[in-house]
Coordinates of C-alpha atoms and ligand atoms in Angstrom, one line a residue:
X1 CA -9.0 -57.6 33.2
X2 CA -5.8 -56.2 32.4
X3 CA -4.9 -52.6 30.8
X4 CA -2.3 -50.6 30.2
X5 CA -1.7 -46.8 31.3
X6 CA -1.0 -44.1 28.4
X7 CA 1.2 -42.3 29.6
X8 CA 0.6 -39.8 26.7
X9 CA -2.5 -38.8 28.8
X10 CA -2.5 -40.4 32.1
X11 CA -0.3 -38.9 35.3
X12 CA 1.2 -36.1 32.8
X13 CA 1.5 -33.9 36.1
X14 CA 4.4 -36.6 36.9
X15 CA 7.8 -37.9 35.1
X16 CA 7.9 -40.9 33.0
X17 CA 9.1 -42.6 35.0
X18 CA 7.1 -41.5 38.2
X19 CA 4.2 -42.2 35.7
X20 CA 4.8 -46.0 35.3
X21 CA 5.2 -46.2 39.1
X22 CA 2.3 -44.4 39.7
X23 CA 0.8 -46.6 36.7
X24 CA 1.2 -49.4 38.8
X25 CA 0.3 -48.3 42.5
X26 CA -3.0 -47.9 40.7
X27 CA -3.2 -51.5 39.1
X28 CA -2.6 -51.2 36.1
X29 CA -0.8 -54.3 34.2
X30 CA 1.2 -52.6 31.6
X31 CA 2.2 -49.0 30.7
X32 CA 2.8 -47.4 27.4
X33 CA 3.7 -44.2 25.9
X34 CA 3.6 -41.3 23.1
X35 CA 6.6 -39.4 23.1
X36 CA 9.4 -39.9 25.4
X37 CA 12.5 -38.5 23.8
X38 CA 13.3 -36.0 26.7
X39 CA 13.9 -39.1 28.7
X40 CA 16.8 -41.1 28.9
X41 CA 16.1 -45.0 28.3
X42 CA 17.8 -46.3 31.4
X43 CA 15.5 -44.1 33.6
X44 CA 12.5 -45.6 32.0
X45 CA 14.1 -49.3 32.0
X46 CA 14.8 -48.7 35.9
X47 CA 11.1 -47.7 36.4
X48 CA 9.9 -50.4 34.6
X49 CA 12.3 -53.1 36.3
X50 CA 11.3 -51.7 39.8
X51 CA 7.7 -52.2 39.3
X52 CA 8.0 -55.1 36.7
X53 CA 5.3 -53.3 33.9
X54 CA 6.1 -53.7 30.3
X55 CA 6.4 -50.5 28.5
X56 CA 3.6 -52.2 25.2
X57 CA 4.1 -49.3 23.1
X58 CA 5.7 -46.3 22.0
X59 CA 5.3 -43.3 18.8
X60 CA 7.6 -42.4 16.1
X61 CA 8.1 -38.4 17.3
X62 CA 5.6 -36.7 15.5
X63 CA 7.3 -33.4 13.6
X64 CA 6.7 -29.8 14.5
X65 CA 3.7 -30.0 16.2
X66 CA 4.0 -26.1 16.3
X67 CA 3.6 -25.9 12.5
X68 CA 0.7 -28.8 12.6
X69 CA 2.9 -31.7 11.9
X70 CA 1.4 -34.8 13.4
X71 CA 4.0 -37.7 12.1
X72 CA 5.7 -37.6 8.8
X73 CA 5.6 -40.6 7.2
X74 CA 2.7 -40.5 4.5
X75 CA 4.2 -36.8 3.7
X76 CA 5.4 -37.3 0.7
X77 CA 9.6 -35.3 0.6
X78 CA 9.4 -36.2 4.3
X79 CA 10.9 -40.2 3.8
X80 CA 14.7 -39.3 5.0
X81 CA 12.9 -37.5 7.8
X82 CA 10.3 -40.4 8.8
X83 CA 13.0 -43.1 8.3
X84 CA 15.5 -40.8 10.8
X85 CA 12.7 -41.0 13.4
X86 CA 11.7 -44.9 12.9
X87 CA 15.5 -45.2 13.4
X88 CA 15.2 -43.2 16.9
X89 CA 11.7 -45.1 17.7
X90 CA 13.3 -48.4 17.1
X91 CA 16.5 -47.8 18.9
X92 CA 14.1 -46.4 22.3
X93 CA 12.3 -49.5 22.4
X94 CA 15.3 -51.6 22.0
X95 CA 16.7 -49.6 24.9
X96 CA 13.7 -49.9 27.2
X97 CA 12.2 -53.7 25.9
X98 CA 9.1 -51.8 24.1
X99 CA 7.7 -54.1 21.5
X100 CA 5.3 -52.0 19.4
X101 CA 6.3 -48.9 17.7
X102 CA 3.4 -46.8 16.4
X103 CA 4.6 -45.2 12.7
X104 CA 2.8 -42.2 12.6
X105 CA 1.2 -40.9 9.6
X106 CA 1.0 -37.0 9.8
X107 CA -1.6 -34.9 7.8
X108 CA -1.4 -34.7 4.2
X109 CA -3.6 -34.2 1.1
X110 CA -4.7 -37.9 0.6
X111 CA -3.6 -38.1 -3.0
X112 CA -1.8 -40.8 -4.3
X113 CA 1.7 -39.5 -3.8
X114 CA 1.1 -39.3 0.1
X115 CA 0.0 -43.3 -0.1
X116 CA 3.4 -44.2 -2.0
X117 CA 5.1 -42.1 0.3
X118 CA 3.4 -43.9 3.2
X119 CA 3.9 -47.6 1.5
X120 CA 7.8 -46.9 1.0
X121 CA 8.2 -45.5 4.4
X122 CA 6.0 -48.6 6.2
X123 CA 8.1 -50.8 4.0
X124 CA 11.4 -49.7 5.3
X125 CA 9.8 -49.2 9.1
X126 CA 8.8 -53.1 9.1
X127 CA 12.2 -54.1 7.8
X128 CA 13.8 -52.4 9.9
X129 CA 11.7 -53.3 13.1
X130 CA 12.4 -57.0 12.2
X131 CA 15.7 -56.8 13.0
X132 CA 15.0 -55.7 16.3
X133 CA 12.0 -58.1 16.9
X134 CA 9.4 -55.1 16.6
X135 CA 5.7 -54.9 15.6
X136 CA 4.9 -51.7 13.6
X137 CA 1.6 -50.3 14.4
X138 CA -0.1 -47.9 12.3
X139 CA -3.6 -46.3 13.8
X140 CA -6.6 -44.9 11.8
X141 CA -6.9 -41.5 14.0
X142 CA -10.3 -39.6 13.3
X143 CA -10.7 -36.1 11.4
X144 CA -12.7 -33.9 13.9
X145 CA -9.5 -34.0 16.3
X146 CA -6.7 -34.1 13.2
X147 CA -8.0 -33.3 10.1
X148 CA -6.2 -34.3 7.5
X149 CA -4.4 -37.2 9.0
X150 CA -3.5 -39.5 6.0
X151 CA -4.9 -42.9 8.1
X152 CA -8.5 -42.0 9.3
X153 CA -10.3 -45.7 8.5
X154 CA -9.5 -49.2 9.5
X155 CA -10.1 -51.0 6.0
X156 CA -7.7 -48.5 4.8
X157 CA -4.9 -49.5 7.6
X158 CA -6.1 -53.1 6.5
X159 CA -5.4 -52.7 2.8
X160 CA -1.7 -50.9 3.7
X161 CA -0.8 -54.2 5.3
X162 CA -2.0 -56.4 2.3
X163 CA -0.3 -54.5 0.2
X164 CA 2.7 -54.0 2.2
X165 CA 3.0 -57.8 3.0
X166 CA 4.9 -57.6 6.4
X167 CA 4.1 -59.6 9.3
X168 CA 5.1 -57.1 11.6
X169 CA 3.0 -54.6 10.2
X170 CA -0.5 -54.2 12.3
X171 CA -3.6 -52.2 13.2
X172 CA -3.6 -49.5 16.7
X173 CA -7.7 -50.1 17.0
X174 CA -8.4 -47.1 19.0
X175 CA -11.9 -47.1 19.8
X176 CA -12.3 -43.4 20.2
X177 CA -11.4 -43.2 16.3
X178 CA -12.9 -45.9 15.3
X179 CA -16.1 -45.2 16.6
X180 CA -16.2 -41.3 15.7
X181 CA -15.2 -42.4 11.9
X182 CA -16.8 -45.4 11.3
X183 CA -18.7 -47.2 14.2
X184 CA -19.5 -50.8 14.3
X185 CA -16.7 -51.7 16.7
X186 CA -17.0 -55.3 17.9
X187 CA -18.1 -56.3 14.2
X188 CA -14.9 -54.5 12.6
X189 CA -12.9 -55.7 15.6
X190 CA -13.9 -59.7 14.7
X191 CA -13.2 -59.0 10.9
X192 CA -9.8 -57.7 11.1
X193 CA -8.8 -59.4 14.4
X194 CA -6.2 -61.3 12.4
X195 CA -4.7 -57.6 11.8
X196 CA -4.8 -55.6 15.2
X197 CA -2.1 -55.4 17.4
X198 CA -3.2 -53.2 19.9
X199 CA -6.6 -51.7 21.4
X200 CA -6.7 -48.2 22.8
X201 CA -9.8 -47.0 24.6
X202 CA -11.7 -44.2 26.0
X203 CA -15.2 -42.5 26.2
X204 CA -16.8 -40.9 23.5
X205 CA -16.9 -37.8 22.7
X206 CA -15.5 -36.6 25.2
X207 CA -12.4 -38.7 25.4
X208 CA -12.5 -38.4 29.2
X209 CA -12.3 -41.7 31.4
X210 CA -13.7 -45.0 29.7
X211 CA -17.6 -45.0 31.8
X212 CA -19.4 -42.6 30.3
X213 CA -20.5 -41.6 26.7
X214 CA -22.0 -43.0 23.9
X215 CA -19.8 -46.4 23.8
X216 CA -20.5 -48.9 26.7
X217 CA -17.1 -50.4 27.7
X218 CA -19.0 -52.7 30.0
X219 CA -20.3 -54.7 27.0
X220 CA -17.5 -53.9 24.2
X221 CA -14.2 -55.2 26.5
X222 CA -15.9 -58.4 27.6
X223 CA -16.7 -59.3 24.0
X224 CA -13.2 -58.5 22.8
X225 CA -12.3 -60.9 25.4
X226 CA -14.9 -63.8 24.3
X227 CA -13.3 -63.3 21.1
X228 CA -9.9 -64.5 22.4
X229 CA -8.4 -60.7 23.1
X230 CA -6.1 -61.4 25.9
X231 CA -3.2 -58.6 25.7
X232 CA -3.9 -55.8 27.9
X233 CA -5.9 -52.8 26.5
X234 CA -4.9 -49.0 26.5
X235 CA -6.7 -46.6 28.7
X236 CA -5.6 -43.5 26.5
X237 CA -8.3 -40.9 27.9
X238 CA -7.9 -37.6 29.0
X239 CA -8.8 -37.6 32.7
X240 CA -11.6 -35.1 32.8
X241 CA -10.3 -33.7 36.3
X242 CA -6.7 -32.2 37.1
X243 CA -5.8 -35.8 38.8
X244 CA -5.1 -39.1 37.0
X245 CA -5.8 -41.4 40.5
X246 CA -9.1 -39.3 41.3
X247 CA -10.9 -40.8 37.8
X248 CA -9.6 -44.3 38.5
X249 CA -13.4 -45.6 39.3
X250 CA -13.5 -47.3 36.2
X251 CA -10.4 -49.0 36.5
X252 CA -11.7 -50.6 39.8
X253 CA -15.1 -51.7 37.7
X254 CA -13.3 -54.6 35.9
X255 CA -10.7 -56.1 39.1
X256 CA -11.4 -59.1 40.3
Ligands
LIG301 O1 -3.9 -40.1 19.4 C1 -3.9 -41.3 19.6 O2 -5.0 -42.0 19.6 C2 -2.7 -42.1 19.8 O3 -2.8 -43.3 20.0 C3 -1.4 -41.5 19.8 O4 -0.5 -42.5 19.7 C4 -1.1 -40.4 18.8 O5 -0.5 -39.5 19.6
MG302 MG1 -4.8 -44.0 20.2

């Protein structure tokens, strides 16, 4: 089984870079990240060439998280702003070989001027990741934890990318979301499968370390792999102690 470390959540105590070595002292196949502005590129890149990990993934920077911002690209005003940061996201994953760049949403009323504004801004975010080679991701992220955030339901991520028509445009299927907003994972996994470029996972509710909780991982992961899901899957939990290696158990579960 192969998954990739968050390192959003996983090893914070350490530096990005440390993170993706420490990432891969503890097995994992792959790294990926929120926001890693604050570090230069060619740090990251010598990280990730020393211990030969792909960095899968990184976010758009997501506003003034002080003044509840959470992404800006459905906020509708906010475009010159988004497109500035999908401009920055792009041009990071260039620099480190990242191939998926999540476009975050941000909270807003959920009225139709926030979905043009969201439409316009995906629409420029997929051209311009083509040029590059990119995959845009956008992810359905659940209410209790950010209400208000404009993408809270897969079939609504799903009808964004019919209407918006890009290749490059896909689905973040976290499973923590999913499963708080909607349920029915492995069903709504197999319909849009076609769609999803990237599964994130961790217990629910709790979002602590992927073995406990109301969603059995034993039994989900396997059948996203009898369905032909091969690319490695994010572990983005919150460790429930103060040390990343010390709630590796799971991890350890699925070797071999
Ligand atoms: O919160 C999540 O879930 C994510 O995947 C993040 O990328 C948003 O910070
Ligand atoms: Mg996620």
């Amino acid at each position: 089984m192969n998954f990739s470390a968050n390192l959003g959540f996983l090893f914070t105590d350490l530096s990005l870079p440390d993170g993706i070595r420490a990432a891969k002292a503890a097995g994992f196949s792959a790294v990926e990240c929120h926001f890693p502005y604050d570090t230069r590129p060619a740090d990251i890149m010598t990280a990730l060439t020393e211990t030969g990990l792909p960095m899968l993934g990184l976010n758009t920077h997501p506003g003034n998280r002080d003044a509840g911002e959470f992404g800006l690209s459905a906020m509708p005003g906010r475009g010159a702003d988004a497109r500035a940061e999908i401009d920055r996201a792009c041009d990071y994953a260039v620099a480190t070989g990242t191939r998926m760049v999540h476009v975050m949403a941000g909270r807003t009323d959920g009225g139709p001027d926030a979905d043009q504004a969201f439409v316009d801004t995906l629409s420029y975010a997929t051209e311009r990741a083509a040029t590059n080679g990119l995959d845009i991701l956008i992810e359905p992220i659940n209410h209790r934890d950010v209400p208000g955030y404009h993408l809270s339901r897969v079939e609504q991520a799903v009808d964004l990318i019919d209407r918006i028509g890009a290749p490059n445009l896909k689905i973040m299927f976290d499973c923590y979301h999913v499963q708080i907003m909607q349920g029915d994972l492995i069903q709504r996994f197999r319909t849009h499968q076609h769609m999803i470029g990237h599964v994130q996972i961790a217990a629910v509710p709790d979002r602590g370390e992927p073995d406990q909780g109301e969603l059995s991982y034993h039994h989900i992961i396997p059948a996203l792999r009898d369905l032909g899901y091969t690319a490695p899957i994010g572990a983005e939990y919150k460790p429930r102690g103060t040390d990343t290696d010390a709630g590796l158990g799971w991890l350890s579960a699925y070797s071999g």
